[in-house]
Amino acid sequence: MHLANRSLVTAVTAACSAVALCAALTGCAPQSEEKAKASGQAGGETGACAPGGLATEVEGKLTVGTDKPAYAPWFSDDEPSNGKGFESAVAYAVAKQLGYGRDAVVWQHTPFNSAFAPGAKKFDFDINQVSISESRKKAVAFSSGYYDVRQAVVALKSSKAAGAKSVADLKKVKLGAQVGTTSLDFINDLVKPDTKPAVYQRNDFAKWALKTGQVDAIVVDLPTAFYITGAEVPEAEVVGQFPNSDDKPEQFGLVLDKESTLTSCVSGAVDALRKDGTLAALEKEWLSDAVDAPVLQ
């Protein structure tokens, strides 16, 4: 070996701690890049996602987060792993699209607000009626939307909120919603009520407040509204739904770590399920009771 060549090798070896040089001259790439290449995700192309071989939290498994209790109609019997309920079914359909069978899906309890809070995640993706928003994108990544949602008002039939026909009719009533939700955002940003809304850690608490008359009405997504009135609080009714922007509807998305290498693959799976009609079929199967409600203009 010539002296010049020996010197070059020595220099490269000494510089192996410098990631860019090491990767360029000796093939030692950062771990995250190695994992991405190993899982077929180099370049972020959905078509390059290796079925069943993604760089997941647990090798060979797909860890899916959601809150507990897991409410109907999104889940059934508070058991996400049974495949029943819209979001459980969607999660397994996405897993299948990614090359993971049901036995490879691991469910993890993740409180609603923790799912999109800043910080590293212990799930591969979370599914829990989390609306995609620019503010949340500062802390986490989202898949393509898997459900177009509208927010709705639920009130006791005897409540003064029951006769509301417009957003303005809600300004003088006591409203409530779960903390951290777009339901609460609709109250604060659209209704702008005279009385500060009541805020609850969980929808169960909001429903109890409604049932006991602590609030005149609560705001939840439309399918949940129909489930509440049909199965949980029959003395309540769906007063109406808020209008969505035609050019930018509110959508639920799967939540991923901000730096996740899986985002493009998961989005590709959701897009494929929308294109082949799977999402529409699951919506019809599990959310068919969420019929139209009057729009509160």
Short mmCIF file of C-alpha atoms in Angstrom, two decimals:
data_model
loop_
_atom_site.label_atom_id
_atom_site.label_comp_id
_atom_site.label_asym_id
_atom_site.label_seq_id
_atom_site.Cartn_x
_atom_site.Cartn_y
_atom_site.Cartn_z
CA MET A 1 0.00 0.00 0.00
CA HIS A 2 1.35 3.41 -0.90
CA LEU A 3 2.03 5.80 1.97
CA ALA A 4 -0.49 8.31 0.61
CA ASN A 5 -3.26 5.69 0.58
CA ARG A 6 -2.35 4.53 4.11
CA SER A 7 -2.59 8.14 5.33
CA LEU A 8 -6.02 8.55 3.76
CA VAL A 9 -7.37 5.41 5.44
CA THR A 10 -5.99 6.57 8.80
CA ALA A 11 -7.66 9.95 8.41
CA VAL A 12 -10.99 8.40 7.50
CA THR A 13 -10.84 6.02 10.46
CA ALA A 14 -10.07 8.85 12.86
CA ALA A 15 -13.00 10.83 11.51
CA CYS A 16 -15.52 7.99 12.00
CA SER A 17 -17.25 10.02 14.71
CA ALA A 18 -18.18 12.61 12.12
CA VAL A 19 -21.41 11.08 10.81
CA ALA A 20 -21.55 12.70 7.38
CA LEU A 21 -17.92 11.85 6.49
CA CYS A 22 -18.22 8.37 7.93
CA ALA A 23 -21.34 7.66 5.91
CA ALA A 24 -19.83 9.05 2.73
CA LEU A 25 -16.44 7.29 2.90
CA THR A 26 -16.88 4.17 5.00
CA GLY A 27 -20.61 3.43 4.88
CA CYS A 28 -21.30 3.99 8.59
CA ALA A 29 -24.69 5.76 8.65
CA PRO A 30 -26.56 7.09 11.70
CA GLN A 31 -28.74 4.47 13.40
CA SER A 32 -32.04 6.09 12.39
CA GLU A 33 -30.94 6.08 8.76
CA GLU A 34 -29.82 2.46 9.02
CA LYS A 35 -33.21 1.51 10.45
CA ALA A 36 -35.01 3.41 7.72
CA LYS A 37 -32.97 1.71 4.98
CA ALA A 38 -33.41 -1.68 6.61
CA SER A 39 -37.18 -1.18 6.60
CA GLY A 40 -37.25 -0.06 3.00
CA GLN A 41 -38.07 3.58 3.80
CA ALA A 42 -35.08 5.33 2.26
CA GLY A 43 -36.26 8.39 0.40
CA GLY A 44 -39.65 8.34 2.17
CA GLU A 45 -41.39 6.62 -0.76
CA THR A 46 -44.55 4.73 0.22
CA GLY A 47 -43.85 2.09 -2.44
CA ALA A 48 -40.54 1.28 -0.72
CA CYS A 49 -42.16 0.34 2.60
CA ALA A 50 -41.23 -3.28 3.24
CA PRO A 51 -44.35 -5.24 4.32
CA GLY A 52 -43.98 -6.35 7.92
CA GLY A 53 -40.40 -5.07 8.08
CA LEU A 54 -40.71 -1.47 9.24
CA ALA A 55 -38.49 0.09 11.89
CA THR A 56 -41.12 -0.23 14.61
CA GLU A 57 -40.83 0.23 18.38
CA VAL A 58 -40.74 -3.54 18.80
CA GLU A 59 -39.23 -5.51 15.93
CA GLY A 60 -41.87 -7.47 14.07
CA LYS A 61 -44.71 -5.83 15.99
CA LEU A 62 -46.86 -2.75 15.43
CA THR A 63 -47.59 -0.82 18.62
CA VAL A 64 -50.85 1.16 18.49
CA GLY A 65 -51.82 3.67 21.15
CA THR A 66 -55.29 4.74 22.28
CA ASP A 67 -56.98 6.05 25.41
CA LYS A 68 -58.90 4.15 28.07
CA PRO A 69 -61.85 3.98 28.33
CA ALA A 70 -62.06 3.33 24.59
CA TYR A 71 -65.46 4.76 23.69
CA ALA A 72 -68.08 3.50 21.27
CA PRO A 73 -68.71 3.78 18.37
CA TRP A 74 -64.95 4.06 17.82
CA PHE A 75 -64.32 0.92 19.87
CA SER A 76 -66.55 -1.78 21.34
CA ASP A 77 -66.75 -3.05 24.92
CA ASP A 78 -63.76 -0.86 25.89
CA GLU A 79 -61.50 -3.41 24.19
CA PRO A 80 -59.45 -2.04 21.26
CA SER A 81 -57.95 -5.43 20.44
CA ASN A 82 -61.26 -7.06 19.46
CA GLY A 83 -61.37 -5.42 16.03
CA LYS A 84 -64.85 -4.01 16.68
CA GLY A 85 -65.70 -0.33 16.39
CA PHE A 86 -64.58 2.01 13.63
CA GLU A 87 -61.12 2.93 14.92
CA SER A 88 -60.20 -0.59 16.01
CA ALA A 89 -61.17 -1.82 12.55
CA VAL A 90 -59.22 0.99 10.87
CA ALA A 91 -56.13 0.24 12.96
CA TYR A 92 -56.16 -3.42 11.92
CA ALA A 93 -56.80 -2.48 8.29
CA VAL A 94 -53.79 -0.13 8.33
CA ALA A 95 -51.70 -2.83 10.02
CA LYS A 96 -52.67 -5.34 7.33
CA GLN A 97 -51.83 -2.82 4.62
CA LEU A 98 -48.38 -2.43 6.22
CA GLY A 99 -47.86 -6.19 6.32
CA TYR A 100 -48.72 -6.89 9.98
CA GLY A 101 -51.32 -9.50 10.95
CA ARG A 102 -53.65 -9.11 13.93
CA ASP A 103 -51.32 -11.14 16.15
CA ALA A 104 -48.55 -8.62 15.44
CA VAL A 105 -50.56 -5.63 16.70
CA VAL A 106 -49.89 -4.55 20.30
CA TRP A 107 -52.21 -2.02 21.95
CA GLN A 108 -50.86 0.53 24.42
CA HIS A 109 -52.83 2.81 26.75
CA THR A 110 -52.08 6.41 25.78
CA PRO A 111 -54.08 9.25 27.38
CA PHE A 112 -55.70 11.51 24.79
CA ASN A 113 -53.68 14.64 25.52
CA SER A 114 -50.42 12.69 25.80
CA ALA A 115 -50.78 11.39 22.25
CA PHE A 116 -50.05 14.76 20.67
CA ALA A 117 -48.01 16.36 23.46
CA PRO A 118 -44.32 17.12 22.77
CA GLY A 119 -41.86 14.33 23.47
CA ALA A 120 -40.83 10.89 22.26
CA LYS A 121 -43.60 8.33 21.79
CA LYS A 122 -43.72 4.67 22.75
CA PHE A 123 -46.22 3.80 20.03
CA ASP A 124 -45.81 3.46 16.28
CA PHE A 125 -49.04 5.32 15.76
CA ASP A 126 -51.96 6.42 17.93
CA ILE A 127 -55.64 6.29 16.91
CA ASN A 128 -58.04 8.16 19.19
CA GLN A 129 -60.19 10.71 17.34
CA VAL A 130 -57.32 13.17 17.16
CA SER A 131 -58.04 15.96 14.69
CA ILE A 132 -55.22 17.09 12.43
CA SER A 133 -54.25 20.70 13.15
CA GLU A 134 -51.31 22.98 12.43
CA SER A 135 -50.72 23.60 16.13
CA ARG A 136 -50.50 19.88 16.87
CA LYS A 137 -48.16 19.36 13.93
CA LYS A 138 -45.58 21.38 15.83
CA ALA A 139 -45.22 18.48 18.28
CA VAL A 140 -46.19 15.36 16.33
CA ALA A 141 -46.61 14.01 12.82
CA PHE A 142 -49.94 12.92 11.30
CA SER A 143 -50.95 10.43 8.67
CA SER A 144 -53.41 11.31 5.95
CA GLY A 145 -56.91 11.78 7.34
CA TYR A 146 -58.90 8.58 7.82
CA TYR A 147 -62.23 10.20 8.74
CA ASP A 148 -63.92 13.50 7.89
CA VAL A 149 -65.63 14.67 11.06
CA ARG A 150 -68.09 17.30 12.19
CA GLN A 151 -68.66 18.59 15.69
CA ALA A 152 -72.15 18.44 17.17
CA VAL A 153 -74.15 19.78 20.11
CA VAL A 154 -75.91 17.41 22.52
CA ALA A 155 -78.46 18.72 25.02
CA LEU A 156 -81.12 17.32 27.31
CA LYS A 157 -84.51 17.54 25.63
CA SER A 158 -85.67 19.69 28.54
CA SER A 159 -82.69 22.07 28.29
CA LYS A 160 -82.93 25.60 26.95
CA ALA A 161 -80.19 24.61 24.51
CA ALA A 162 -82.45 22.00 22.89
CA GLY A 163 -84.21 24.60 20.76
CA ALA A 164 -81.06 26.14 19.29
CA LYS A 165 -81.23 26.64 15.53
CA SER A 166 -78.04 28.63 15.04
CA VAL A 167 -74.61 29.21 16.56
CA ALA A 168 -75.89 32.52 17.96
CA ASP A 169 -78.60 30.65 19.90
CA LEU A 170 -75.85 28.91 21.89
CA LYS A 171 -74.14 32.05 23.18
CA LYS A 172 -76.27 32.29 26.31
CA VAL A 173 -76.17 28.62 27.35
CA LYS A 174 -73.68 26.78 29.53
CA LEU A 175 -71.57 24.52 27.31
CA GLY A 176 -68.99 21.84 28.12
CA ALA A 177 -66.38 19.74 26.32
CA GLN A 178 -63.32 17.59 26.91
CA VAL A 179 -60.03 19.41 27.39
CA GLY A 180 -57.63 19.56 24.45
CA THR A 181 -60.28 18.73 21.84
CA THR A 182 -61.45 20.54 18.73
CA SER A 183 -64.90 20.33 20.35
CA LEU A 184 -63.67 22.83 22.94
CA ASP A 185 -62.07 24.90 20.17
CA PHE A 186 -65.43 25.16 18.40
CA ILE A 187 -67.00 26.48 21.58
CA ASN A 188 -64.29 29.07 22.22
CA ASP A 189 -63.59 30.13 18.63
CA LEU A 190 -66.96 29.80 16.92
CA VAL A 191 -69.68 30.07 19.56
CA LYS A 192 -67.82 32.43 21.91
CA PRO A 193 -70.40 31.94 24.68
CA ASP A 194 -71.18 34.56 27.32
CA THR A 195 -70.33 32.03 30.03
CA LYS A 196 -66.94 30.32 30.12
CA PRO A 197 -67.37 26.68 29.05
CA ALA A 198 -66.92 23.83 31.49
CA VAL A 199 -63.86 21.71 30.70
CA TYR A 200 -63.52 18.02 31.55
CA GLN A 201 -60.62 15.58 31.52
CA ARG A 202 -62.74 12.87 29.87
CA ASN A 203 -65.94 12.67 27.88
CA ASP A 204 -67.42 10.48 30.63
CA PHE A 205 -67.27 13.47 32.97
CA ALA A 206 -68.81 15.75 30.35
CA LYS A 207 -71.68 13.29 29.80
CA TRP A 208 -72.31 13.10 33.53
CA ALA A 209 -72.40 16.90 33.76
CA LEU A 210 -74.94 16.94 30.94
CA LYS A 211 -77.09 14.24 32.53
CA THR A 212 -77.11 15.97 35.92
CA GLY A 213 -77.83 19.41 34.51
CA GLN A 214 -74.48 20.98 35.38
CA VAL A 215 -74.26 22.17 31.78
CA ASP A 216 -76.98 22.89 29.22
CA ALA A 217 -75.16 21.12 26.39
CA ILE A 218 -71.89 19.48 25.45
CA VAL A 219 -69.97 19.46 22.17
CA VAL A 220 -68.57 16.19 20.78
CA ASP A 221 -67.95 14.72 17.34
CA LEU A 222 -71.12 13.74 15.46
CA PRO A 223 -70.86 9.90 15.70
CA THR A 224 -70.24 10.18 19.45
CA ALA A 225 -73.20 12.54 19.74
CA PHE A 226 -75.55 9.98 18.20
CA TYR A 227 -74.13 7.20 20.36
CA ILE A 228 -74.63 9.29 23.51
CA THR A 229 -78.26 10.02 22.69
CA GLY A 230 -79.01 6.51 21.46
CA ALA A 231 -77.32 4.40 24.11
CA GLU A 232 -76.07 6.42 27.08
CA VAL A 233 -78.26 9.46 27.73
CA PRO A 234 -81.59 8.77 25.98
CA GLU A 235 -83.13 11.85 27.54
CA ALA A 236 -80.75 13.93 25.41
CA GLU A 237 -80.87 14.78 21.71
CA VAL A 238 -78.52 15.94 18.98
CA VAL A 239 -79.38 19.61 18.60
CA GLY A 240 -77.31 20.11 15.47
CA GLN A 241 -73.86 20.06 13.94
CA PHE A 242 -71.41 22.83 13.22
CA PRO A 243 -70.55 23.56 9.59
CA ASN A 244 -67.14 22.55 8.30
CA SER A 245 -65.08 24.52 5.86
CA ASP A 246 -65.72 23.10 2.39
CA ASP A 247 -62.11 23.49 1.31
CA LYS A 248 -60.57 22.17 4.52
CA PRO A 249 -62.75 19.69 6.43
CA GLU A 250 -61.76 18.61 9.91
CA GLN A 251 -60.16 15.16 9.75
CA PHE A 252 -58.99 12.58 12.23
CA GLY A 253 -55.43 11.38 11.58
CA LEU A 254 -53.14 8.74 13.00
CA VAL A 255 -50.59 10.34 15.33
CA LEU A 256 -46.89 9.53 15.01
CA ASP A 257 -43.70 10.73 16.65
CA LYS A 258 -42.55 14.01 15.12
CA GLU A 259 -39.40 12.33 13.75
CA SER A 260 -40.99 8.99 12.89
CA THR A 261 -39.62 7.25 9.81
CA LEU A 262 -42.97 5.48 9.44
CA THR A 263 -45.11 8.52 8.59
CA SER A 264 -44.98 8.21 4.81
CA CYS A 265 -45.65 4.46 4.99
CA VAL A 266 -48.62 4.88 7.33
CA SER A 267 -50.03 7.71 5.20
CA GLY A 268 -49.64 5.52 2.13
CA ALA A 269 -51.60 2.77 3.86
CA VAL A 270 -54.43 5.15 4.79
CA ASP A 271 -54.52 6.55 1.25
CA ALA A 272 -54.77 3.03 -0.18
CA LEU A 273 -57.63 2.16 2.17
CA ARG A 274 -59.50 5.30 1.15
CA LYS A 275 -58.90 4.62 -2.55
CA ASP A 276 -60.07 1.00 -2.48
CA GLY A 277 -63.21 1.83 -0.50
CA THR A 278 -62.19 0.14 2.75
CA LEU A 279 -62.57 3.28 4.87
CA ALA A 280 -66.01 4.00 3.41
CA ALA A 281 -67.10 0.42 4.08
CA LEU A 282 -65.88 0.54 7.69
CA GLU A 283 -67.59 3.89 8.21
CA LYS A 284 -70.85 2.42 6.91
CA GLU A 285 -70.48 -0.63 9.14
CA TRP A 286 -69.60 1.10 12.40
CA LEU A 287 -70.83 4.69 12.09
CA SER A 288 -74.06 4.19 10.16
CA ASP A 289 -76.11 5.50 13.08
CA ALA A 290 -74.42 8.89 12.72
CA VAL A 291 -77.04 10.22 10.32
CA ASP A 292 -77.34 13.83 9.27
CA ALA A 293 -78.23 16.44 11.86
CA PRO A 294 -79.35 20.04 11.26
CA VAL A 295 -76.47 22.41 10.54
CA LEU A 296 -76.15 25.29 13.01
CA GLN A 297 -75.36 28.32 10.87
#
